[in-house]
Coordinates of C-alpha atoms and ligand atoms in Angstrom, one line a residue:
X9 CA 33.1 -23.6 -3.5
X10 CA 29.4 -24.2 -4.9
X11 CA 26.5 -25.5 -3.1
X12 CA 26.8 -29.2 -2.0
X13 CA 24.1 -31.2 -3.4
X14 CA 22.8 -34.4 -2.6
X15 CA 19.6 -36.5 -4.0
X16 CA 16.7 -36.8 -2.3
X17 CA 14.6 -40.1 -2.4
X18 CA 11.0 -38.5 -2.9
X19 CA 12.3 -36.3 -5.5
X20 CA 14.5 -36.2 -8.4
X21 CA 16.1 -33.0 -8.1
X22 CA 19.4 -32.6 -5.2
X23 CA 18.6 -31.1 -2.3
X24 CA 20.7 -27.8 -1.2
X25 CA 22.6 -28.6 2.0
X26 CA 24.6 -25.0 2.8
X27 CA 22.7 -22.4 3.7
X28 CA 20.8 -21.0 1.4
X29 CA 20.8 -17.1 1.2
X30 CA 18.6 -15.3 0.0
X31 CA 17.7 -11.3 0.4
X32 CA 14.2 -10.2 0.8
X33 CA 14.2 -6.7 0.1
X34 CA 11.0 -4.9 1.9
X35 CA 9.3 -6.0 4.8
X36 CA 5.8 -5.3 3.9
X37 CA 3.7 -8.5 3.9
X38 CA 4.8 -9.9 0.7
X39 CA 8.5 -9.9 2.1
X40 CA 6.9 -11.4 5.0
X41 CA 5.5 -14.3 3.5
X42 CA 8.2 -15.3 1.2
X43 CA 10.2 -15.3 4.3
X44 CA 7.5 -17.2 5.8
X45 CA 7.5 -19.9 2.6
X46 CA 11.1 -19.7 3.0
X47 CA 11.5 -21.1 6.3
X48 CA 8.6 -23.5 5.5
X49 CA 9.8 -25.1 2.2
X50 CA 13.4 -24.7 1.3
X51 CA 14.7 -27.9 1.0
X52 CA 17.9 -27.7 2.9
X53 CA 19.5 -24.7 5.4
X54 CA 18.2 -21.4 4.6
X55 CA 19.6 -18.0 5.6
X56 CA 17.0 -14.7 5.0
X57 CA 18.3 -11.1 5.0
X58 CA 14.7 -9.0 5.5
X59 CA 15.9 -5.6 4.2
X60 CA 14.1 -2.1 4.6
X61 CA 14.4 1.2 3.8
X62 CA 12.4 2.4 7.2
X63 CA 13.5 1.2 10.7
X64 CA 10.2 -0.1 11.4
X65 CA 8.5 -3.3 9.4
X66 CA 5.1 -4.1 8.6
X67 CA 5.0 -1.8 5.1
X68 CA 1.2 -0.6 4.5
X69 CA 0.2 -2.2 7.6
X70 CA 2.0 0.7 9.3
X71 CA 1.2 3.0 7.2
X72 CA -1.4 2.2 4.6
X73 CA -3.9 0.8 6.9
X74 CA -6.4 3.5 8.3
X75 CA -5.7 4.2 12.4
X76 CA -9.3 3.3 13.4
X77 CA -8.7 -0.4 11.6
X78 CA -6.4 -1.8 14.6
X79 CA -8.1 -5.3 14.5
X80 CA -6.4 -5.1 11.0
X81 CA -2.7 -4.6 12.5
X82 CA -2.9 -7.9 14.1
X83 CA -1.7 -9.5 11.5
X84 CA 1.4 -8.1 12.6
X85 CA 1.7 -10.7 15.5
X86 CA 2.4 -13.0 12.3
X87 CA 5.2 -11.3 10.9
X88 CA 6.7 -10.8 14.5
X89 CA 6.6 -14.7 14.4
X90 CA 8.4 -15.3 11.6
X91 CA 11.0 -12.0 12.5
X92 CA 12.2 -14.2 15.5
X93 CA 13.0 -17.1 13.3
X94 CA 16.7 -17.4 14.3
X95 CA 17.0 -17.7 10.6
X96 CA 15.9 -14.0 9.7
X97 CA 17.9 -11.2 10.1
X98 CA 16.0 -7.6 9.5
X99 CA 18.4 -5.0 8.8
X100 CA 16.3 -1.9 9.0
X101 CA 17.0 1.8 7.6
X102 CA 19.0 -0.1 4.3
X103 CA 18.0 1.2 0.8
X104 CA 17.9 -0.6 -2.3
X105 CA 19.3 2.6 -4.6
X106 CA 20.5 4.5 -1.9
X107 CA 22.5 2.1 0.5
X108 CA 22.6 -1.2 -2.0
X109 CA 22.5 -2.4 -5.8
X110 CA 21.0 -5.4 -7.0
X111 CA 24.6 -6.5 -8.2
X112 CA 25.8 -6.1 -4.1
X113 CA 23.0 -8.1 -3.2
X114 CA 23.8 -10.9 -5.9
X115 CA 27.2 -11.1 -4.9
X116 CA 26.1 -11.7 -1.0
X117 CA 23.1 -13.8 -2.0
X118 CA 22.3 -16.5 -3.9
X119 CA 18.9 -14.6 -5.0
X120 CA 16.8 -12.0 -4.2
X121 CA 13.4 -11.2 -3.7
X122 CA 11.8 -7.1 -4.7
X123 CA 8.7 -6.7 -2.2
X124 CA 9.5 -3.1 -2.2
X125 CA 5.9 -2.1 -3.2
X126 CA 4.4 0.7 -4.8
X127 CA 5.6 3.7 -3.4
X128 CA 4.2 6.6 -5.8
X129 CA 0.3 7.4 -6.7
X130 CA -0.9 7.9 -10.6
X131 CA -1.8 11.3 -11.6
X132 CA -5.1 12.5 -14.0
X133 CA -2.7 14.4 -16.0
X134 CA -5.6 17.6 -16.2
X135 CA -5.1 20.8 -15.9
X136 CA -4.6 22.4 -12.5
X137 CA -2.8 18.8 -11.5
X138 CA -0.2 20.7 -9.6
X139 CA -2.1 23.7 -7.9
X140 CA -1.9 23.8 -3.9
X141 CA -4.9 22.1 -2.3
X142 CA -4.9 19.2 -4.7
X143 CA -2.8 16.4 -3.4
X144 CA -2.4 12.6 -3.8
X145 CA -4.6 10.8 -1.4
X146 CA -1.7 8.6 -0.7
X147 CA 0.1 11.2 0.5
X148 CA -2.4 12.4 2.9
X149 CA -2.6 8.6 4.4
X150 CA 1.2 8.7 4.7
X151 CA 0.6 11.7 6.5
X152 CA -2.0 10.7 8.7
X153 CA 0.0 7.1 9.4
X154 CA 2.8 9.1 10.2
X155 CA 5.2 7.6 7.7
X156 CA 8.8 9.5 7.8
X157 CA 8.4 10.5 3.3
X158 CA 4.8 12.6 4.4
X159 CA 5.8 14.1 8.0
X160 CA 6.6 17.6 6.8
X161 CA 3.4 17.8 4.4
X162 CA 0.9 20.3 5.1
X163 CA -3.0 20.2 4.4
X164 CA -5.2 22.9 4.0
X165 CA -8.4 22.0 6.1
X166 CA -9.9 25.3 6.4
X167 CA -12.5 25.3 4.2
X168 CA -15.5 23.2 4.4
X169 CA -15.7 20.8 1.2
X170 CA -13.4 18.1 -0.1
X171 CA -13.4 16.0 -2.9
X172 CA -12.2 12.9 -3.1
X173 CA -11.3 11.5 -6.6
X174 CA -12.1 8.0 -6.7
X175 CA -14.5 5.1 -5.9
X176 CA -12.1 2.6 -3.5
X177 CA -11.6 1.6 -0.2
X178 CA -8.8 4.3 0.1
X179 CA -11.1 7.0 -1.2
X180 CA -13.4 5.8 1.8
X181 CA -10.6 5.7 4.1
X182 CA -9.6 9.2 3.3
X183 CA -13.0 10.8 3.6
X184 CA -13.8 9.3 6.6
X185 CA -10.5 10.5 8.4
X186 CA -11.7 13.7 7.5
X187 CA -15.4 13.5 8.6
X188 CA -14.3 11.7 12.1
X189 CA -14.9 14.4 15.0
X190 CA -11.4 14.6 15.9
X191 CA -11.8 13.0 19.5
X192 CA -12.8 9.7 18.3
X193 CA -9.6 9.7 15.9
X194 CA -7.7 10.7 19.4
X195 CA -7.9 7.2 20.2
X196 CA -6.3 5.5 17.8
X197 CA -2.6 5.8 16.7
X198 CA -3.0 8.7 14.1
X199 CA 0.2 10.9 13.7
X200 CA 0.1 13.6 16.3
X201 CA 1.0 16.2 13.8
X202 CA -2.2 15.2 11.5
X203 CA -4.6 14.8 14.7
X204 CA -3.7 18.2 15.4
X205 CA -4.8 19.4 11.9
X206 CA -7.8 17.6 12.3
X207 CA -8.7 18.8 15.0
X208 CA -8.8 22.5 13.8
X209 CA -10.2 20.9 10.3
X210 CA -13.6 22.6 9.3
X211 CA -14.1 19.9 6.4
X212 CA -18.0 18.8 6.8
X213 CA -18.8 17.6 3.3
X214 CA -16.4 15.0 1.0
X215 CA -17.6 13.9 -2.6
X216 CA -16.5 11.1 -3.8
X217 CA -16.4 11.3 -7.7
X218 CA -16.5 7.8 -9.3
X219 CA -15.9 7.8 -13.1
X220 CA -18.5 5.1 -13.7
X221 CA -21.8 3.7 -12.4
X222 CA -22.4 2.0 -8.6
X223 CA -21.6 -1.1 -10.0
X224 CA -18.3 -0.4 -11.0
X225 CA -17.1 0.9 -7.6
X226 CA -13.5 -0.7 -6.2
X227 CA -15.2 -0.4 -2.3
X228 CA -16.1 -3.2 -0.9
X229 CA -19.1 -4.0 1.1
X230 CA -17.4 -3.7 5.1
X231 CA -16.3 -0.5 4.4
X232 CA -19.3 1.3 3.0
X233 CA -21.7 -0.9 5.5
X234 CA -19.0 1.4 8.1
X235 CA -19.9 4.2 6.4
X236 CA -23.4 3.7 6.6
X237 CA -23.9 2.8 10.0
X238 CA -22.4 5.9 11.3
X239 CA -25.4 8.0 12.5
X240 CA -23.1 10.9 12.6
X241 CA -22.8 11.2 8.9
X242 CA -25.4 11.6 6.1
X243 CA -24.9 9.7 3.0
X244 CA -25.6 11.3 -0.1
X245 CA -26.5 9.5 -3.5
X246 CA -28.9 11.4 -5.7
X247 CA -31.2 8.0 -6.7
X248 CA -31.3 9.0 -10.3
X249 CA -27.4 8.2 -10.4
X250 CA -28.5 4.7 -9.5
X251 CA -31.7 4.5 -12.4
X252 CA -28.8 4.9 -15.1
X253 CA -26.5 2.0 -14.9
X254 CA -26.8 -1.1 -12.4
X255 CA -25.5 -3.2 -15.0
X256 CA -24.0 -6.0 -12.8
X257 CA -23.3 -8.3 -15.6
X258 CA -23.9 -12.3 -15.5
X259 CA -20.4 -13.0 -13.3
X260 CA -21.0 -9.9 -11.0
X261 CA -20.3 -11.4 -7.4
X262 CA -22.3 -11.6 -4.4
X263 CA -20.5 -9.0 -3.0
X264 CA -20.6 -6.6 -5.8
X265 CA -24.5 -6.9 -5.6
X266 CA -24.6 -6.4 -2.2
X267 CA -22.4 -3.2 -2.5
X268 CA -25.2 -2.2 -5.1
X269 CA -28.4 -3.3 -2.7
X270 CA -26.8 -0.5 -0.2
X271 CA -25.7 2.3 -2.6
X272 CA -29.6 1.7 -3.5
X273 CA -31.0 2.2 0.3
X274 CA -28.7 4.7 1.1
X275 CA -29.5 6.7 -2.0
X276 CA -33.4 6.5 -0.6
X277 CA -32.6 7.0 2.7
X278 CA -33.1 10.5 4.4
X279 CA -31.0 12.8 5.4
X280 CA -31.2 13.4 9.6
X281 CA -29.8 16.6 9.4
X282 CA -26.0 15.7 10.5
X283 CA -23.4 18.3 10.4
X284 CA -21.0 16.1 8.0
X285 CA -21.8 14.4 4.8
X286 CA -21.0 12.3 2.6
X287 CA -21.8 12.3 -1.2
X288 CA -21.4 10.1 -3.8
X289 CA -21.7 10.9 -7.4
X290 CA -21.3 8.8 -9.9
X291 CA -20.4 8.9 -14.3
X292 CA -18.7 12.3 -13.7
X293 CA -14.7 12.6 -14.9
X294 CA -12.6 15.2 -13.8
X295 CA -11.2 17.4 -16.3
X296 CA -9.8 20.2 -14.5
X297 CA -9.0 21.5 -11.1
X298 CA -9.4 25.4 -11.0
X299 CA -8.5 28.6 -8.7
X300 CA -6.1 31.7 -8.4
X301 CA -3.8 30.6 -6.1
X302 CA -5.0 27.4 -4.9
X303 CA -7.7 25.1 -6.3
X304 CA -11.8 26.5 -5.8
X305 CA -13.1 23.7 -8.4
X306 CA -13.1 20.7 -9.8
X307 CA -14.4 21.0 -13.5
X308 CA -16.4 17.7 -14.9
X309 CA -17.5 16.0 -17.6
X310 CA -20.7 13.8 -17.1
X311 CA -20.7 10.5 -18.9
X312 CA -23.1 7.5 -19.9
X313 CA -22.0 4.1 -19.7
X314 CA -21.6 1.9 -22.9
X315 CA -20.1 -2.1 -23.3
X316 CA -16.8 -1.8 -25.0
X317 CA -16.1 -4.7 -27.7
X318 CA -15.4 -7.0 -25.1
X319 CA -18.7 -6.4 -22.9
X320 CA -16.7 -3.9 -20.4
X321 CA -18.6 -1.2 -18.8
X322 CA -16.8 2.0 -20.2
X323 CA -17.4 6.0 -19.3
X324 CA -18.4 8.2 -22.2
X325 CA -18.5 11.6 -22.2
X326 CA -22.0 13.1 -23.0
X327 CA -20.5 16.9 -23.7
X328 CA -22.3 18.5 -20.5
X329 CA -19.8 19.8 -17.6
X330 CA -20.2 20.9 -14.3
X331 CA -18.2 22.6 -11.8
X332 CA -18.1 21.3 -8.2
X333 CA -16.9 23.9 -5.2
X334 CA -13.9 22.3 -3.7
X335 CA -11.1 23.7 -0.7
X336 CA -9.1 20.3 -0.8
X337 CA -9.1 17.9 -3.2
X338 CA -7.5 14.6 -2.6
X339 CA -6.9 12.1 -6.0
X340 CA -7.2 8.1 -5.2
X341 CA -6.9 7.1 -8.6
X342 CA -4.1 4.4 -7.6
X343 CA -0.7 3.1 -6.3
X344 CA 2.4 2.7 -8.9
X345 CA 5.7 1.7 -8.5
X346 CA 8.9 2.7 -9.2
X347 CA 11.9 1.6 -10.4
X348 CA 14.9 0.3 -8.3
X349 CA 18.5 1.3 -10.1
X350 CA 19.7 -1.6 -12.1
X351 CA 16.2 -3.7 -12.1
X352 CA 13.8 -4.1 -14.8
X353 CA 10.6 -1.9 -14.6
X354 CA 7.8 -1.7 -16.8
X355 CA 7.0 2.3 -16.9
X356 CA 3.3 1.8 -18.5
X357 CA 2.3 -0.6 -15.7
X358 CA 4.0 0.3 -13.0
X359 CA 5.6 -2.5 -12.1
X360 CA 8.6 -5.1 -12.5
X361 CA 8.0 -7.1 -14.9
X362 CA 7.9 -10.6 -14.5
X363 CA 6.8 -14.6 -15.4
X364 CA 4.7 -15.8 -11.7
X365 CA 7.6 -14.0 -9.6
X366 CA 10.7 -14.4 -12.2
X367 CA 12.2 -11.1 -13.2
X368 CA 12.0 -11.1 -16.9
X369 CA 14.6 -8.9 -18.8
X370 CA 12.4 -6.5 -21.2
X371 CA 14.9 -7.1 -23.6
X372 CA 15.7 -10.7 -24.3
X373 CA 12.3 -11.7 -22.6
X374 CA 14.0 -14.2 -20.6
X375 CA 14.2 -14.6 -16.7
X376 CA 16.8 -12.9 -15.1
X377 CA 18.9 -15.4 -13.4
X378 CA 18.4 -15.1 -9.0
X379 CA 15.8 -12.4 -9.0
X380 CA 12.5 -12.3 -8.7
X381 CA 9.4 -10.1 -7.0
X382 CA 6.2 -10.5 -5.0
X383 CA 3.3 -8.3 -3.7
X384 CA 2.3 -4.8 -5.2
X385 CA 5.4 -4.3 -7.4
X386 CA 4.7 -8.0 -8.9
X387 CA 1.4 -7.4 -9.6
X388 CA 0.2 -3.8 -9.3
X389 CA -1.4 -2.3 -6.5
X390 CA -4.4 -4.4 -6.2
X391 CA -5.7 -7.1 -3.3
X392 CA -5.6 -7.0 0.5
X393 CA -3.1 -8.0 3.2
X394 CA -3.7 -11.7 2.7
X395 CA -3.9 -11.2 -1.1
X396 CA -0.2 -11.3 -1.1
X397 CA 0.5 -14.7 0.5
X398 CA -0.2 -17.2 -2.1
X399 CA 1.6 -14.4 -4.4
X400 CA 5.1 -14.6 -2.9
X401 CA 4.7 -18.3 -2.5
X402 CA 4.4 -18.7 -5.7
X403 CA 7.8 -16.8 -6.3
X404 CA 9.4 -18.7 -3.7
X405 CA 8.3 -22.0 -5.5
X406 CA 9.9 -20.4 -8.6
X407 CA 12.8 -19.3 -7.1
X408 CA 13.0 -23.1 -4.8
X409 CA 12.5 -24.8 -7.8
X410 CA 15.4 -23.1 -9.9
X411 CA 17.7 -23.1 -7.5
X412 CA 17.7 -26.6 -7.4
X413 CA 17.4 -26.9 -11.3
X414 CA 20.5 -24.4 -11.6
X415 CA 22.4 -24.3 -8.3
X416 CA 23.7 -21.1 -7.8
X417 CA 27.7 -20.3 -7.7
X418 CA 29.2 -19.8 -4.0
X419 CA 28.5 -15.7 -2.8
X420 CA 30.3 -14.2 0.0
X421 CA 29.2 -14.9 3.4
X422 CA 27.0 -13.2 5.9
X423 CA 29.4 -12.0 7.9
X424 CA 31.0 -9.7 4.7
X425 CA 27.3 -8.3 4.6
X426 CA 27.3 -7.6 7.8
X427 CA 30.4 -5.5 7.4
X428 CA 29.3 -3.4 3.8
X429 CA 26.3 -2.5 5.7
X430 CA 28.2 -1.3 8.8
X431 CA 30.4 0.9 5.9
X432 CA 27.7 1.7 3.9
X433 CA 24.8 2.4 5.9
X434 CA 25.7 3.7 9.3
X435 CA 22.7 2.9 11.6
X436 CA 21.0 -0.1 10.5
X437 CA 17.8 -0.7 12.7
X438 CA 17.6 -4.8 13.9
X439 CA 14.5 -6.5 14.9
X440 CA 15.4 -6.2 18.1
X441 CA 16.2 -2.1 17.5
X442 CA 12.2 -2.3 16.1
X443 CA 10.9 -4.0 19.3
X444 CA 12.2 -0.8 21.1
X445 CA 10.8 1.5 19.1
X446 CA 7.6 -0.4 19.4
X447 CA 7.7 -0.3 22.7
X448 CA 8.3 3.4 23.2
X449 CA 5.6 4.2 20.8
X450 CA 3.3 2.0 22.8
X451 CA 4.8 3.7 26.4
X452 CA 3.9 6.9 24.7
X453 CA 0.3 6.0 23.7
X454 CA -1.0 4.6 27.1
X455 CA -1.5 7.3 28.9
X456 CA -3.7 9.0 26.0
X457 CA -5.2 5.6 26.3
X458 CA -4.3 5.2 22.6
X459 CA -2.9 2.0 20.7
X460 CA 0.7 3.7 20.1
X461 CA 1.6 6.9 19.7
X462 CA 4.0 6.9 16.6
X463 CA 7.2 8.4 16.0
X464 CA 7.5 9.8 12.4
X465 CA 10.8 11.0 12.3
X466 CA 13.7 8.4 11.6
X467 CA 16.2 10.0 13.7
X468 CA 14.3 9.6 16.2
X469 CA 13.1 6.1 15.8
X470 CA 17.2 5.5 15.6
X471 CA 18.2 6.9 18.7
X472 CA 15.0 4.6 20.3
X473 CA 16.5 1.7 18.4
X474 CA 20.3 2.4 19.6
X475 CA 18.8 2.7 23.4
Ligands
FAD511 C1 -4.3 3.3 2.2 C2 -4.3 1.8 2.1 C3 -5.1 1.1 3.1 C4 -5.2 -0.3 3.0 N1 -5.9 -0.9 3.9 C5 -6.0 -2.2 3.9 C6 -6.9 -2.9 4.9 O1 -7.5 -2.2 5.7 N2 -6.9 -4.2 4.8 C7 -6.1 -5.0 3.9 O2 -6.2 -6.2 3.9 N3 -5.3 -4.4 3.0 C8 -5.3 -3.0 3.0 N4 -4.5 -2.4 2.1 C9 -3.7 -3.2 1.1 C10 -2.4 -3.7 1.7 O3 -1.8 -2.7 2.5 C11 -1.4 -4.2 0.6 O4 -2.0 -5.3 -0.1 C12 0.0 -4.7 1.1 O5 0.5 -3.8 2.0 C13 0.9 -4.8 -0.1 O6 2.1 -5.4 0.4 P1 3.6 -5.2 -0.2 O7 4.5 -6.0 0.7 O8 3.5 -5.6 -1.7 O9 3.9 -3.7 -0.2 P2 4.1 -2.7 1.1 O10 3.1 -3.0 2.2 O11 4.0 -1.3 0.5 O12 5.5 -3.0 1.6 C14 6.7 -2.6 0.8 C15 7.9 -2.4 1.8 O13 9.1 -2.2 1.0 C16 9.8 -1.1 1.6 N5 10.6 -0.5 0.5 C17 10.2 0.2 -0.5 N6 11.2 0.6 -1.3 C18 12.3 0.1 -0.8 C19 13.7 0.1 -1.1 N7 14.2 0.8 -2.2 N8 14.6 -0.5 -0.3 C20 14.2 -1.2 0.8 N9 12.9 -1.3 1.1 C21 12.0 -0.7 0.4 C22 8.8 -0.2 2.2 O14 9.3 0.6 3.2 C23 7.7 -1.2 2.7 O15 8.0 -1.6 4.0 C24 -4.4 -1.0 2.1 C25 -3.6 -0.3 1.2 C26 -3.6 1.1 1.2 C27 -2.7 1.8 0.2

């Protein structure tokens, strides 16, 4: 039997009376908010499966966000909020590819929603690329956020200088962790197995290398103002870096001169002889990572800055090189997708392709019928927390609006789900299962006076959930 529809008086499209069901698959904030616009806006009953491939929720939040950013995690209260919306269910520690395919999902739902993210990181594709000591700063954040992919990944932190490739708030996130004394990051809810690290680190110096000119940097003002107002770091800037290019441009934002303004004072400033530092250089381009058995190097190219055709600020090379000393060397060129089995994905940009949150079939060009796609693998990985909100509610108007255009046939019910995942998953993690874990991991953190103390390992996040 289909949907039963009936007309609505303010609006000239039937309103859905079953429930309607759709599955949300991640539970990082964009799933979170098309839940949210869900709830808020479908025109009739509506039933949300919130899938994940980790027992725990929250996405990035968990383990994007740096551990000495709590405020940040407070978001969290929201998601909890809309979790315990008797119309949400969270099944936990389900796959998309592994447990599930798109066409079980269609089957059990009338649509569904990818908000699975961007879960690998963009390579320089340079020599030396794969050499030990040179790692993915996303992978050293997983590490440090104790996400279950990075627990096993060791870091070499013996030597004394890092570089950092990249100009953005995750380059600054990185270099900090690694120039925090390690009893300050002992109170915050770092993964045990990288405070230990840290604690025996002997990093004092991380270089940032940004590819352009201080007024191209991705960092925004809080987090270098952070930076800066540590008086246990000098800041580095050699102030002829910031003579060659300040070119803001006419539509440059208040912001983006501001960043400017304190790249200028800081690259005046003094150095007050602290034992860690941070420098920032600026028009150099890596072009090779070097060493015997592990990188010693990084080999660049210096550029100038030109306006391209269209007035964009682009790197040259000038034909002089340098090498910089490195023992670790951490790339935070970018997030990128990946593809889920049996769901368009466009391989140049990373992400699924798609019309404001319709999934658009690469090779007819034309929407694919009850899917659609919100947050980092809608768009790329680009914005903050709150950037994704009015992002999956525009794919929930999409998909609200269709489904009422082009009611949906009947799908089995949630009960049958219930029963494939129970065959096909084995320990699927509830909300209910998270608020245990949460709890444990905030038991375990209170006596180190720390805001949680995180498990990293999903078996035993499981056996917490099962309690
Ligand atoms: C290092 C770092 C620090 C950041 N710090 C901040 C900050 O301080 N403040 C701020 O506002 N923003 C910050 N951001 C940005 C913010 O985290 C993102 O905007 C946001 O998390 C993107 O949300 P999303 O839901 O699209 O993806 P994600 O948060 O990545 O969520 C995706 C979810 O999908 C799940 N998933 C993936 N694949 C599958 C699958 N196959 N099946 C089922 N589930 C799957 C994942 O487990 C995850 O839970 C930071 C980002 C990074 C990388």
């Amino acid at each position: 039997m289909g949907r039963t529809l009936i007309p609505d008086a303010r609006s000239p499209l039937p309103v859905m009376t079953d429930p309607l069901r759709v599955a949300v698959v991640g539970a990082g904030p964009a799933g979170f908010y098309a839940c949210e616009h869900l709830l808020a806006e479908a025109p009739g009953a509506v039933e949300v499966s919130l899938i994940d491939r980790l027992p725990t929720p929250f996405g990035l939040v968990r383990s994007g966000v740096a551990p000495d950013h709590q405020s940040i995690k407070g978001v969290t209260r929201v998601y909890d909020r809309i979790a315990a919306d008797p119309r949400v269910t969270f099944h936990g520690n389900v796959e998309h590819g592994r447990d599930l395919r798109h066409d079980d999902l269609l089957a059990y739902f009338h649509a569904v929603i990818y908000c699975v993210g961007c879960r690998s990181f963009r390579h320089l594709g340079i020599p030396g690329e794969a050499l030990p000591g040179r790692a993915s700063a996303g992978d050293f954040v997983g590490w440090y956020n104790a996400h279950p992919d990075q627990r096993t990944r060791r870091f070499d932190l013996s030597g004394e200088r890092a570089v950092v490739v990249g100009v953005g708030n995750v380059a600054l996130d990185v270099a900090r962790m690694l120039l925090t004394p390690a009893e300050v990051l002992a109170t915050t809810d770092m993964a045990d197995h990288a405070l230990a690290a840290l604690a025996q680190s002997n990093i004092r110096e991380v270089t940032l290398l940004g590819l352009r000119g201080p007024a191209q940097v991705a960092f925004t003002l809080p987090e270098l103002k952070e930076f800066a107002a540590r008086d246990d770091i000098d800041i580095v800037i050699d102030p002829q870096d910031m003579k060659e290019d300040a070119t803001l441009g006419p539509d440059a934002s208040r912001g983006r001169e501001q960043v400017v303004a304190l790249l200028n004072e800081l690259a005046v400033r003094p150095e007050r002889g602290c034992d860690r530092r941070l420098v920032i250089r600026f028009m150099v381009s890596p072009v090779a990572f070097t060493g015997d058995d592990r990188v010693r190097e990084v080999e660049v190219a210096h550029t100038e800055l030109q306006h391209n055709a269209d007035g964009v600020v682009v790197a040259r090379p000038t034909g002089s090189r340098e090498m910089l000393p490195a023992d670790l060397v951490l790339t935070a060129i970018g997030y990128r997708g990946s593809a889920l089995p049996g769901v368009p994905f466009d391989p140049i940009r990373g992400v699924i392709p798609n019309d404001r949150g319709r999934v658009i079939d690469p090779v007819s060009g034309k929407a694919r019928p009850r899917e659609y796609v919100a947050g980092w693998i809608k768009r790329g990985p680009s914005g903050v927390i709150g950037t994704n909100k009015p992002d999956a509610y525009e794919t929930v108007d999409a998909l609200l609006h269709d489904m009422q255009v082009h009611p949906p046939d009947p799908v089995l019910g949630g009960d049958v789900f219930a029963r494939l995942l129970q065959e096909r998953c084995g320990d699927v993690v509830s909300y209910a299962g998270w608020e245990r874990i949460n709890a444990a991991e905030i038991a375990r953190g209170e006596s180190a006076g720390r805001p949680r103390d995180k498990f990293s390992d999903i078996d035993d996040m499981i056996e917490v959930a099962e309690a």
